[in-house]
XYZ file of C-alpha atoms in Angstrom:
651
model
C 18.322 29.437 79.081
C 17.255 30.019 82.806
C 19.611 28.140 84.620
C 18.116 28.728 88.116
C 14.582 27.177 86.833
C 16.373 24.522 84.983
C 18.813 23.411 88.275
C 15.997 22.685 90.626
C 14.101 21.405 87.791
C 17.175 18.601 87.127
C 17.191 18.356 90.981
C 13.717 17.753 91.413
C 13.988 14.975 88.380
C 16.711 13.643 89.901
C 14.683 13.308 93.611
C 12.089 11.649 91.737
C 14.147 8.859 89.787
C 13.489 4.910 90.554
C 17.107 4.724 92.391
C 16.854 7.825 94.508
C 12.942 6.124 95.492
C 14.322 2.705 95.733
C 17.124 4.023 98.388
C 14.263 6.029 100.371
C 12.250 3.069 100.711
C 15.295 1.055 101.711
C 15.840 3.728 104.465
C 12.395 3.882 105.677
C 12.164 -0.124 106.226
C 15.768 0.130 107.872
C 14.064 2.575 110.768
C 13.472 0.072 113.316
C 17.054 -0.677 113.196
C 18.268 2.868 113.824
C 19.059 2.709 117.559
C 21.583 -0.457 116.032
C 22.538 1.504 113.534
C 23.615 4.279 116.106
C 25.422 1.553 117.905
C 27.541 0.405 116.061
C 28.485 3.906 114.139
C 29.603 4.866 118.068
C 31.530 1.522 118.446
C 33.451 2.152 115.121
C 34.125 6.256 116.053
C 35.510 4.883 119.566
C 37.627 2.206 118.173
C 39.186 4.912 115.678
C 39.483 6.976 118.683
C 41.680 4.336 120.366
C 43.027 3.668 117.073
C 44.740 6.947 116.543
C 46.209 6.312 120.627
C 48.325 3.225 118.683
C 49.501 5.518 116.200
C 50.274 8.315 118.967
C 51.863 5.670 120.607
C 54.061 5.405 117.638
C 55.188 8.702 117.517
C 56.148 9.087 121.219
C 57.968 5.832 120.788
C 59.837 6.765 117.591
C 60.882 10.290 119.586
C 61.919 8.318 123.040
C 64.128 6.441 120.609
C 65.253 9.267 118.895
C 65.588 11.431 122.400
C 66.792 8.219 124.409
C 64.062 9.350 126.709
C 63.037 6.028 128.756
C 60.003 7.618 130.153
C 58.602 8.638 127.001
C 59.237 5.049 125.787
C 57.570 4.062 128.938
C 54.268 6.149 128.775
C 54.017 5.466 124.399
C 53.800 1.568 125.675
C 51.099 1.975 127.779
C 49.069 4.267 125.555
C 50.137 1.719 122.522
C 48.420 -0.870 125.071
C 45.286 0.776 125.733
C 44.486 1.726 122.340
C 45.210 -1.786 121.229
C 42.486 -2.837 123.801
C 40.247 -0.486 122.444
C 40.060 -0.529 119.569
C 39.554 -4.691 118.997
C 36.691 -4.255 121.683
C 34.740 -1.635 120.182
C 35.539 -3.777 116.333
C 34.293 -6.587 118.080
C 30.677 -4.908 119.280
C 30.408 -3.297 116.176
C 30.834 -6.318 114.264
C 28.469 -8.460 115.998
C 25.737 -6.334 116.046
C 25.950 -5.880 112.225
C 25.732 -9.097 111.512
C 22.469 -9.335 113.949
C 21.113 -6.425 111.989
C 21.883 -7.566 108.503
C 20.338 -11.160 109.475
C 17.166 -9.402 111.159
C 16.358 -6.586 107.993
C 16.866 -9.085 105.331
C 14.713 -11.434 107.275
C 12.140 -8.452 107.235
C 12.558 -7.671 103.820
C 11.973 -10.820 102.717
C 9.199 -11.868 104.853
C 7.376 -9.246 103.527
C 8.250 -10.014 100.021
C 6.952 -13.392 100.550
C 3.529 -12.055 101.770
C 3.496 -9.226 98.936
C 4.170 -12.368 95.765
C 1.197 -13.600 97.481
C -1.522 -10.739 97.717
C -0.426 -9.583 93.974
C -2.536 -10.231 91.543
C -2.590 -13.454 90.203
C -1.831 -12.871 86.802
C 1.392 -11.301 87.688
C 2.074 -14.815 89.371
C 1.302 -16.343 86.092
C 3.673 -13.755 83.940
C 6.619 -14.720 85.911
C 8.550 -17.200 86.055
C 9.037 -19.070 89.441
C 12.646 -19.038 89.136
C 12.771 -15.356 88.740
C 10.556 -14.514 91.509
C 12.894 -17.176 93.716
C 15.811 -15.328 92.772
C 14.147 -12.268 93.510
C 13.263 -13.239 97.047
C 16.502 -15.203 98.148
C 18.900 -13.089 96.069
C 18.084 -9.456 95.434
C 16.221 -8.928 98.770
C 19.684 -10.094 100.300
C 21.549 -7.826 98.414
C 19.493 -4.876 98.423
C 19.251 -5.129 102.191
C 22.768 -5.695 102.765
C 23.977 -3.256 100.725
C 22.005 -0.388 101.789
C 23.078 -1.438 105.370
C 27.024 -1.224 104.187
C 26.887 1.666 102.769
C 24.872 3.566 104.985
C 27.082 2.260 108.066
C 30.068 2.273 106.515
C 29.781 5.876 104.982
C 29.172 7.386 108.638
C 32.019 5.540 109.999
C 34.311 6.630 106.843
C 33.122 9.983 107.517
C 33.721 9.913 111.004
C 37.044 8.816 110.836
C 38.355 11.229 108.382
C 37.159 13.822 110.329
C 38.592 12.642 113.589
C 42.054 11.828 111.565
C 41.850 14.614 109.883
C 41.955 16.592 113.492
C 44.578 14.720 114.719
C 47.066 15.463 111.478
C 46.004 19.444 111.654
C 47.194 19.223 115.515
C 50.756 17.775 114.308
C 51.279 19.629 110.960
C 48.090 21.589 109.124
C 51.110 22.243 106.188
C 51.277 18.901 105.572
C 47.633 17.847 106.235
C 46.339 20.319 103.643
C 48.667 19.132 101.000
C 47.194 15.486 102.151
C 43.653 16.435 101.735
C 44.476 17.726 98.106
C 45.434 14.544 96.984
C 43.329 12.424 99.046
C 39.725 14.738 97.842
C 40.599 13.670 93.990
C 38.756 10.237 94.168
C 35.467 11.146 94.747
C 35.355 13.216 91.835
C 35.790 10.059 89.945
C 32.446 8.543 91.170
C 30.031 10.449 88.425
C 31.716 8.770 86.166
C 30.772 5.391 86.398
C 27.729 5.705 89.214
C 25.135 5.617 86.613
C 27.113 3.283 84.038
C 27.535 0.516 86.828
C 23.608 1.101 88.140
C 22.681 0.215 84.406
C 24.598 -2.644 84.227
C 23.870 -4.590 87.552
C 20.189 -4.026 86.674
C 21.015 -5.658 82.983
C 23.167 -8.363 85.108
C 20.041 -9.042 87.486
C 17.447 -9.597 84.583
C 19.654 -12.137 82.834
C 20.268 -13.677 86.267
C 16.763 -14.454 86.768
C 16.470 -15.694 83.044
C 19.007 -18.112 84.152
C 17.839 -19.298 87.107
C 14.391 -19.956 85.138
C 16.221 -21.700 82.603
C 17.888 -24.219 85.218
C 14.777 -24.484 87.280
C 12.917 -25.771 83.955
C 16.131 -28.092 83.284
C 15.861 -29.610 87.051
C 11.954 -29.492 86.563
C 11.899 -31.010 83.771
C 14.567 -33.607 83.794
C 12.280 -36.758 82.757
C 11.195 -34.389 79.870
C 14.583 -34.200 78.860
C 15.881 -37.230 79.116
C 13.296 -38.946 77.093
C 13.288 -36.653 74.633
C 17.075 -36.607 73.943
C 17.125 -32.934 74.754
C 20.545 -32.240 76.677
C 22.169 -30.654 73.629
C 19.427 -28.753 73.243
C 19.026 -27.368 76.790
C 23.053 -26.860 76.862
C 22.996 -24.624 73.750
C 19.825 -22.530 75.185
C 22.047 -22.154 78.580
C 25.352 -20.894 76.541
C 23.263 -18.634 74.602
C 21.504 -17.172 78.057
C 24.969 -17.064 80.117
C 27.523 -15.850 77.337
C 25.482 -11.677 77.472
C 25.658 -12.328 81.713
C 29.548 -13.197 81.303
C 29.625 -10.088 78.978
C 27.792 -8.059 81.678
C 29.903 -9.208 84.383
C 33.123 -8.537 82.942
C 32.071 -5.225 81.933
C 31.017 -4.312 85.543
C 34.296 -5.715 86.692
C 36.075 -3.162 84.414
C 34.668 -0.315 86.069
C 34.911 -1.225 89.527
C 38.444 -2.350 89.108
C 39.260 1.668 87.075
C 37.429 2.887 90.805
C 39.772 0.594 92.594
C 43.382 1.290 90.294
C 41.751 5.564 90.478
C 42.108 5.236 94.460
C 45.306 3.761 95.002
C 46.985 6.049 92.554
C 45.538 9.109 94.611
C 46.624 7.006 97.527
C 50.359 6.524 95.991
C 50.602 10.272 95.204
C 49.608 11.884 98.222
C 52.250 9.262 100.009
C 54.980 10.585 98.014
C 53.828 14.140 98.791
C 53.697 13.375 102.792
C 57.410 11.679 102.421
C 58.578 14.609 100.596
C 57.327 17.486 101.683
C 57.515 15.914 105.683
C 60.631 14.383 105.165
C 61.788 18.190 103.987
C 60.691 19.542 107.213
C 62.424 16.747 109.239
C 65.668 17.576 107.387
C 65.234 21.372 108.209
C 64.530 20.306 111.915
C 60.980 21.673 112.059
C 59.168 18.259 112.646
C 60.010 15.617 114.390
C 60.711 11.969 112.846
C 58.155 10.642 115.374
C 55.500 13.006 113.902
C 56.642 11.828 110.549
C 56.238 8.311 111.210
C 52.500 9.545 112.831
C 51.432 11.359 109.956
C 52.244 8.749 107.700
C 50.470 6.281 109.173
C 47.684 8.210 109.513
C 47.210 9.212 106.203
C 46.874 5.686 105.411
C 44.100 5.810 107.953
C 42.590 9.031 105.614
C 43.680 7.590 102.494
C 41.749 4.110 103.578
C 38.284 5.509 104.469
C 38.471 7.889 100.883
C 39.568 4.476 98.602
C 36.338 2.913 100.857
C 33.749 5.694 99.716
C 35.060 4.397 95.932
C 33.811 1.287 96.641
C 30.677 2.235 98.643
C 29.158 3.862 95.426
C 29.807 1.193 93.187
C 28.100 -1.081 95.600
C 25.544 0.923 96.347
C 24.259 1.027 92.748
C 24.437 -2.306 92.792
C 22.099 -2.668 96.082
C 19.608 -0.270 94.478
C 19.841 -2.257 91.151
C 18.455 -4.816 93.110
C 16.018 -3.146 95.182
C 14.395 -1.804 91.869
C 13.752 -6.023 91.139
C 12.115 -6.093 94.816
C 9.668 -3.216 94.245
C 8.486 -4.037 90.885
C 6.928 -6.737 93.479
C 5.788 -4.554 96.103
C 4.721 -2.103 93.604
C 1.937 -4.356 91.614
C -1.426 -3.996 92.409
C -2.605 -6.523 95.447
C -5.454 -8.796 94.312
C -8.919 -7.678 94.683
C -10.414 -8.168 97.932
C -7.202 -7.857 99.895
C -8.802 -4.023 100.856
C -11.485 -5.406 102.573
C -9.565 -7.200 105.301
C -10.398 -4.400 107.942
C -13.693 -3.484 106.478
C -16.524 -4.140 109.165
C -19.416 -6.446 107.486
C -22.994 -4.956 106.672
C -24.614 -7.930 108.175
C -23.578 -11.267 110.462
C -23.313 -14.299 108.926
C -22.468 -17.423 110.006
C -21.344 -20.627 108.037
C -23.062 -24.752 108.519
C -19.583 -25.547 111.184
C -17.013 -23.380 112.713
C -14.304 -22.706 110.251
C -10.791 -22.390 110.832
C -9.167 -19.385 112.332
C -7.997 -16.875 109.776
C -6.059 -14.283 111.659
C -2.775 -15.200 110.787
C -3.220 -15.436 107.081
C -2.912 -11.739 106.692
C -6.463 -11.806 105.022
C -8.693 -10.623 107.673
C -10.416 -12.442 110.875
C -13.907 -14.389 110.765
C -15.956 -11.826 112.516
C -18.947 -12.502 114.675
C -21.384 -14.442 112.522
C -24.812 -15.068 113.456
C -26.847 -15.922 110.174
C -26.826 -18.877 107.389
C -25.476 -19.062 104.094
C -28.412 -20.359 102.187
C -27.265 -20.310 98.298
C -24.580 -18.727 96.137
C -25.419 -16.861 93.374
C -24.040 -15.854 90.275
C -25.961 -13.029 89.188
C -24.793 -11.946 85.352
C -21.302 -12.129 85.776
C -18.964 -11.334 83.137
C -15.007 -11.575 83.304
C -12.312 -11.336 81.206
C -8.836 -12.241 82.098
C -6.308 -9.558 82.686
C -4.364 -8.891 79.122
C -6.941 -10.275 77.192
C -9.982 -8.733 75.212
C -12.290 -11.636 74.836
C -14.747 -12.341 78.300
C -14.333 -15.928 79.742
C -17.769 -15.744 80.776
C -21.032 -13.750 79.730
C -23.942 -12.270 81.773
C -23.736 -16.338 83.848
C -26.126 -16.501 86.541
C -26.943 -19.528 88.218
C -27.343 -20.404 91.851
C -25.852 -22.911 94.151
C -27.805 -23.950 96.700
C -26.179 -24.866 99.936
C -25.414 -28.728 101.235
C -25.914 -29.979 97.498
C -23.474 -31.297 94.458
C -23.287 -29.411 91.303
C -21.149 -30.504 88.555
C -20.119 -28.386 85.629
C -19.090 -29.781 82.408
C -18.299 -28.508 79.089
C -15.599 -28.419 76.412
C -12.394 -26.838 76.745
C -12.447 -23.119 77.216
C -15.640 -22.847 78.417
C -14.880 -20.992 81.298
C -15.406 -23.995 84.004
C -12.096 -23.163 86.025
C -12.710 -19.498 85.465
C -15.797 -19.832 87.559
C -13.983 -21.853 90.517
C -11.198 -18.787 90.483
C -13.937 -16.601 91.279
C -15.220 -18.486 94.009
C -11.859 -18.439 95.414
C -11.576 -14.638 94.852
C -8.072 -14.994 92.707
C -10.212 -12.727 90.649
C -13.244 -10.526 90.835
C -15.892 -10.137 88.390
C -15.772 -7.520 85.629
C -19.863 -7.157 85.568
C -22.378 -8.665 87.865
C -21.338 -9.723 91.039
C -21.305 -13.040 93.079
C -24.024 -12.721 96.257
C -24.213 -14.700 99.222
C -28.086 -15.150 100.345
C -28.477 -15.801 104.170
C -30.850 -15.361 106.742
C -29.991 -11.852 107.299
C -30.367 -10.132 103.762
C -27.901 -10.658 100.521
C -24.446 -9.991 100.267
C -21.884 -9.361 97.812
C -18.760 -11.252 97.953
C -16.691 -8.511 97.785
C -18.195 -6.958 100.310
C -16.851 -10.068 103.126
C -13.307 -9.747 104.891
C -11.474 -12.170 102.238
C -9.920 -14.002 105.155
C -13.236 -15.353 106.242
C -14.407 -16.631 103.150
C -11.539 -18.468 102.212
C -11.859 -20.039 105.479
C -14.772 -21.248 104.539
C -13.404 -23.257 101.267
C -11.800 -26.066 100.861
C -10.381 -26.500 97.400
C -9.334 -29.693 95.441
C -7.070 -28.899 92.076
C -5.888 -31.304 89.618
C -2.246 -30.594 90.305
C -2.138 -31.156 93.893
C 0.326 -29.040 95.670
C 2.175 -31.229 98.591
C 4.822 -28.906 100.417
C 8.226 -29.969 101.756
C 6.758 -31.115 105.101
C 5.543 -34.439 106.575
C 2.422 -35.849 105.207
C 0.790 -35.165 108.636
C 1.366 -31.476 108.423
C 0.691 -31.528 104.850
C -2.799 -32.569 105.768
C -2.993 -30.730 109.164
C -2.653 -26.908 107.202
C -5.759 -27.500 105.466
C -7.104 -26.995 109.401
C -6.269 -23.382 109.857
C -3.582 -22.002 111.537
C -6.024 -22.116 114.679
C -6.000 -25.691 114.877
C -2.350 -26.538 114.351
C 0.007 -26.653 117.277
C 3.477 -26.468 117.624
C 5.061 -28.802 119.969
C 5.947 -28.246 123.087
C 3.655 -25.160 123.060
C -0.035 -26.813 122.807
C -1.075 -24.138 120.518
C -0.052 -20.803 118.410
C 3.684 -20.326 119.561
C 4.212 -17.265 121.789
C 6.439 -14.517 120.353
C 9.956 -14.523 120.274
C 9.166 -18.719 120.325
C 12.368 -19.238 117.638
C 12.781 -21.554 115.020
C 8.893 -23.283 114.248
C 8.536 -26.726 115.411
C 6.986 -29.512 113.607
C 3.213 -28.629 113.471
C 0.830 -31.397 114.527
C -3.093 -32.048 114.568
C -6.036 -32.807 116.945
C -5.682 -36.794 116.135
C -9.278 -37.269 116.473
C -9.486 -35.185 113.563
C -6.668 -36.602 111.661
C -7.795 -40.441 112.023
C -11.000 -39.273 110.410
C -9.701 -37.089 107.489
C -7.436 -40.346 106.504
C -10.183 -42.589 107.076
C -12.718 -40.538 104.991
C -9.843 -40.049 102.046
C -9.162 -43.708 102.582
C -4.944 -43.280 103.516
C -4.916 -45.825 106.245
C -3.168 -47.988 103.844
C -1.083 -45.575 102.610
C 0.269 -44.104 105.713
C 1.031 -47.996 107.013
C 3.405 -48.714 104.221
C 5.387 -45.289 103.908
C 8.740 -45.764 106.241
C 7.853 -43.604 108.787
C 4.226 -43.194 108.159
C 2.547 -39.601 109.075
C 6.174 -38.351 109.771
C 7.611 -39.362 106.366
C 7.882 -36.436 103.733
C 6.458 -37.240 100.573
C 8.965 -35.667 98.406
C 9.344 -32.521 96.013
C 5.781 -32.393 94.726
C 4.947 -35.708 96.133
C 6.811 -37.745 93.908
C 6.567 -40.563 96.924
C 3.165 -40.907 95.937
C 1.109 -41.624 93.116
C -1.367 -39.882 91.511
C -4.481 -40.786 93.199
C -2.713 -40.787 96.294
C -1.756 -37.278 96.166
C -5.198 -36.840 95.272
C -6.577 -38.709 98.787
C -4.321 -36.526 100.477
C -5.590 -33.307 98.845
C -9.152 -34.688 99.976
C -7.705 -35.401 103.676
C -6.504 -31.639 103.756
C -10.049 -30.958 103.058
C -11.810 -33.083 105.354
C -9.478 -32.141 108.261
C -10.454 -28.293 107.882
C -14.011 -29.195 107.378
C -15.127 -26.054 105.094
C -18.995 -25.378 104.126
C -18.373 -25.252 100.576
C -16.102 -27.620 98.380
C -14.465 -27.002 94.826
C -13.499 -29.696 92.945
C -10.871 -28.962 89.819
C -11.728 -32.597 87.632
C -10.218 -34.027 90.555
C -10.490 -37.420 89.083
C -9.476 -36.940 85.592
C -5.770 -38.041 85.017
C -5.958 -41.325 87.390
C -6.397 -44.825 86.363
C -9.644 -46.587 87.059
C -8.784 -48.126 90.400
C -7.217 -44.966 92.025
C -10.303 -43.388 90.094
C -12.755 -45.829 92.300
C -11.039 -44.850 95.514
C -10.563 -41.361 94.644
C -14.600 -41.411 94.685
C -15.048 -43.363 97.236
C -13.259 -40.696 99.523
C -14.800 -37.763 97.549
C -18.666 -38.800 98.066
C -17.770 -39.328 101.706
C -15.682 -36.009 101.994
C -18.770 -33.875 100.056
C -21.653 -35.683 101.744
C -24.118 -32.711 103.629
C -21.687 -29.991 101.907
C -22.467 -27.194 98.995
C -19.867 -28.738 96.381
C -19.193 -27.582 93.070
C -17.105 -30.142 90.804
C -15.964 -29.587 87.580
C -16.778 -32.441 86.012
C -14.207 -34.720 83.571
C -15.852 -38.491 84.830
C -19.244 -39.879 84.609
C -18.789 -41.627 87.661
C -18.998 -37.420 89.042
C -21.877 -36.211 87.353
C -24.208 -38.854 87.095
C -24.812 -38.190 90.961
C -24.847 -34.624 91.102
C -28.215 -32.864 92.004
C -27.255 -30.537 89.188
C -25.176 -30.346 86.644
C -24.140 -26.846 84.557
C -23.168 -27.672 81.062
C -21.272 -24.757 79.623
C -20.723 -23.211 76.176
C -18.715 -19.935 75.399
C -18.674 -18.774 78.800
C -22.588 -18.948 79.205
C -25.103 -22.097 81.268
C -26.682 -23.464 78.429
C -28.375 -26.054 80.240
C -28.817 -26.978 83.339
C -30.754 -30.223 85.615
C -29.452 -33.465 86.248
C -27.745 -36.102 84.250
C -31.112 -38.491 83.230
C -33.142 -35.016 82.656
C -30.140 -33.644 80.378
C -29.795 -36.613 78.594
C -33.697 -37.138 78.269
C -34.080 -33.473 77.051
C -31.368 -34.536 74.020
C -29.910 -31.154 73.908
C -25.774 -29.630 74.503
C -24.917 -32.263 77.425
C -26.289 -35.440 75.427
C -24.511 -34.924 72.538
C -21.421 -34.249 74.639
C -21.928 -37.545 76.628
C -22.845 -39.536 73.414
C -19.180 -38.507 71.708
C -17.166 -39.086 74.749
C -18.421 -42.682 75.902
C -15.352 -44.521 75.661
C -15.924 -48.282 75.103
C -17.550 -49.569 77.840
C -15.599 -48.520 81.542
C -18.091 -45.590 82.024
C -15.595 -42.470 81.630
C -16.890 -40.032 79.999
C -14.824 -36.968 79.066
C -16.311 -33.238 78.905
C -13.012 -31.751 77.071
């Protein structure tokens, strides 16, 4: 066998392995930090500077003793002093600006972990669970951050003081600092041993961590569930078999960092016998002094230290990279279409029926300079299939939707109704065909528009309305664009450096209307503190259809051109149902809407209604000409008339 193809071979396998990546992309987001970096590495290096002044002190006050020599006594007191002095002020600087810098690069890290989970695609956000993506983002981020900051300060300031140490000890004795340095080098060669073992385990340790906090996030979740169903026992077997392998993997970890630990303090222990040996020898033959005795013995502490440290770097480190290899499996799935045409100029200018809301904040793209009219969307043979799957959603659909009218789409489960709203909202892109925007100025794809702009340009309605952990007023207010929201104090978009965000508030001209048109006056007068009260995780504060109205206030408030509708309507009871519609033809009125349909009450106004089959428009016209024509839709409507309230149920 070659050995000098197969070394650099290994080497060059080695370079390209997912830790030794991981800790280069740790280092290249820590470069902004480097000048702190370099700080506090020359804090610690002067404070172990002044350091080894106390233990020089030491040994010129163990020799004035020894001498009865009051001057030396004198002058190892003041240089005892200094170094004191020193060395806690340089500690103190150092310390303080690591914690700045550990606060500031996780911060980083996870801000842009936060912005990655949401340009992925969105199947990846379906795969996962939300409790392992949350431990992802609070925990691993954290510790991938903060480790890779410890170990790469701490192993220059080890370094650093060995070698300075080390100088020191060859200026009083280089017999007895060679002898150290045998004993003292033995630990790292213990490192191998266990660096890829422990690496391996935290990353087994991190994947059950995640299952776990899944598993309690679905207990918490689903407590009601639970409860009615009699299914603590259950849930507490499912939670000892998912933590008893993590307790496993934990004390198995422990193991070897604990052999690392017990490895370095018996070098430690036998190159401390060797010093008081083999110096004490030399003071008994009168060719040392005790003073530099007592020196080199406390300094080999101070080389001893810094090698036991570099034990417990690696083992940490593999443990920071463990979890940086959970942060880019994020980072490294493939953004969502349309997120790499953010910069892309557009072909023509369009412009929409009303200003939208600013987008430039959303990390999507700006609006542009618009100067045409949207005048219908079209669907022009579009086929998709969801990612993972082999059988298309849809088929060759093509329809159009002209602007400032209502079309409903109905049709049995799995037709493909939502799949056709996702598109519109660009979550996914179609697999044939394309989407086209037709405008005064030509016809454009929409892939080919900055993604930012056209979301700006929708305002979306789902059935499960998600309410954030803010007041109702800024709940509604973010439907506005980031343009229109003001923090207070500031009148507008905060100025940098601005600090911790205030509560964001709205243009109340604005917000009296959205609540009138969603019809919340009422609600917002009975809630305790009325737009300032929070409605609770998921809005358990409010009911159904009022979490509904609210949705529709969101929408109103940002005013979009085009409105999708997710069967808006269809779990609510028949009053909420009556104001839910009330709000909803006054929210859609003059707009292009597209509602997917669950209620009579929403189709039998519609100017047209879709009825789907198999992922393919059937028919198409509006409710008396489909149920005159006695095709699909009539037969539909004719089995779901339920006795005589009017609700009529596609699915």
């Amino acid at each position: 066998m070659d050995l000098s193809k197969a070394l650099p071979g290994r080497r060059r396998q080695e370079s390209d392995s997912p830790a030794w990546r991981n800790l280069k992309r740790l280092f290249s987001g820590s470069k902004p930090y480097a000048k702190w970096y370099l700080l506090i590495v020359i804090s610690l290096v002067l404070s172990t500077l002044f350091e080894l002044g106390v233990t020089d002190a030491l040994r010129r006050i163990i020799n004035a003793a020894a001498e009865r020599n009051l001057d030396l006594l004198r002058e190892g007191m003041v240089v005892g002093l200094v170094g004191f002095a020193g060395n806690t002020l340089f500690n103190a600087i150092a310390g303080l600006v690591r914690t700045w810098v550990d606060q500031e690069s996780v911060q980083k890290l996870q801000g842009q972990l936060v912005r990655r989970i949401h340009r992925v695609k969105y199947d990846y956000c379906t795969s996962q669970h939300s409790g392992d993506l949350i431990t992802r983002l609070t925990g691993n981020a954290h510790e991938a951050q903060v480790g890779f900051n410890t170990a790469a300060i701490d192993t220059i300031r080890y370094l650093a003081i060995i070698s300075i140490t080390i100088g020191y000890l060859l200026w009083l004795s280089w017999q007895l600092t060679l002898g150290t340095l045998l004993t003292a080098t033995c630990g790292p060669l213990l490192l191998n041993l266990a660096g890829r073992r422990l690496r391996r385990l935290w990353q087994e340790r991190y994947k059950k961590e995640g299952e776990i906090s899944a598993l309690v996030q679905d207990a918490v979740q689903g407590a009601e569930t639970t409860r009615a169903f009699s299914l603590d026992s259950w849930l507490m077997r499912r939670f000892d078999r998912t933590y008893q392998p993590l307790l496993r993997l934990i004390r198995r970890i422990e193991f070897w960092n604990q052999l690392l630990q017990a490895s370095g303090y018996a070098v430690f222990l036998a190159g401390l016998f060797f010093v008081l040996g083999y110096g004490g020898t030399h003071v008994v033959r009168g060719e040392i002094s005790p003073g530099v005795l007592a020196a080199f013995l406390v300094s080999f502490e101070r080389v001893s230290f810094p090698f036991m440290e570099l034990l417990r770097i690696w083992p940490n480190l593999q443990k920071a990279l463990s979890a940086a290899q959970r942060v880019y499996e994020v980072f490294d799935t493939p953004a969502a279409p349309g997120k790499d045409h953010r910069d892309r100029p557009l072909p023509v200018e369009v412009t929409t029926r009303t200003p939208a809301p600013a987008a430039a904040d959303n990390g999507e793209g700006g609006l542009g300079d618009f100067n045409a009219t949207v005048k219908a969307i079209c669907f022009d043979n579009v086929t998709f299939t969801y990612p993972g799957t082999s059988k298309p959603v849809l088929q060759n659909l093509s329809f159009t939707l002209p602007t400032g009218r209502f079309t409903a789409i109905v049709g049995e489960t799995g037709a493909g109704k939502t799949s056709i709203l996702r598109l519109l909202l660009r979550i996914y892109d179609p697999d044939e065909g394309a989407i086209r925007l037709q405008t005064t100025s030509g016809t454009l794809s929409l892939t080919e528009i900055p993604l930012g702009w056209w979301r700006a340009q929708l305002g979306y309605v789902p059935q499960d309305i998600a309410l954030f952990h803010l007041s109702l007023e800024e709940n509604i207010v973010l439907g506005g664009g980031w343009a229109s929201v003001s923090r207070s104090g500031s009148g507008g978009k905060a100025p940098a450096g601005a600090g911790v965000r205030k509560a964001l508030t709205g243009d109340p001209i604005r917000l009296a209307e959205a609540l009138r048109l969603a019809h919340l006056e009422e609600v917002v007068a009975r809630l305790p503190e009325g737009l300032a009260t929070r409605p609770g995780e998921r809005g358990w504060l409010l009911s159904g259809g009022e979490r509904q109205r609210v949705a529709l206030a969101r929408v109103a408030y940002r005013n979009p051109s085009v409105l999708l509708l997710d069967e808006a309507t269809s779990s609510l009871d028949n009053q909420s149902e009556r104001l839910v519609q009330r709000a909803l033809h006054e929210v859609s009125s003059g707009r292009t809407t597209v509602a997917i349909a669950h209620r009579l009450s929403t189709v039998m106004h519609a100017h047209n209604i879709l009825v789907l089959a198999q992922g393919k428009v059937v028919e198409q016209g509006t409710h008396r000409s489909l149920l005159e024509m006695d095709g699909y839709y009539s037969k539909l409507f004719a089995a779901g008339r339920l006795g005589g309230d009017g609700v009529w149920q596609s699915a």
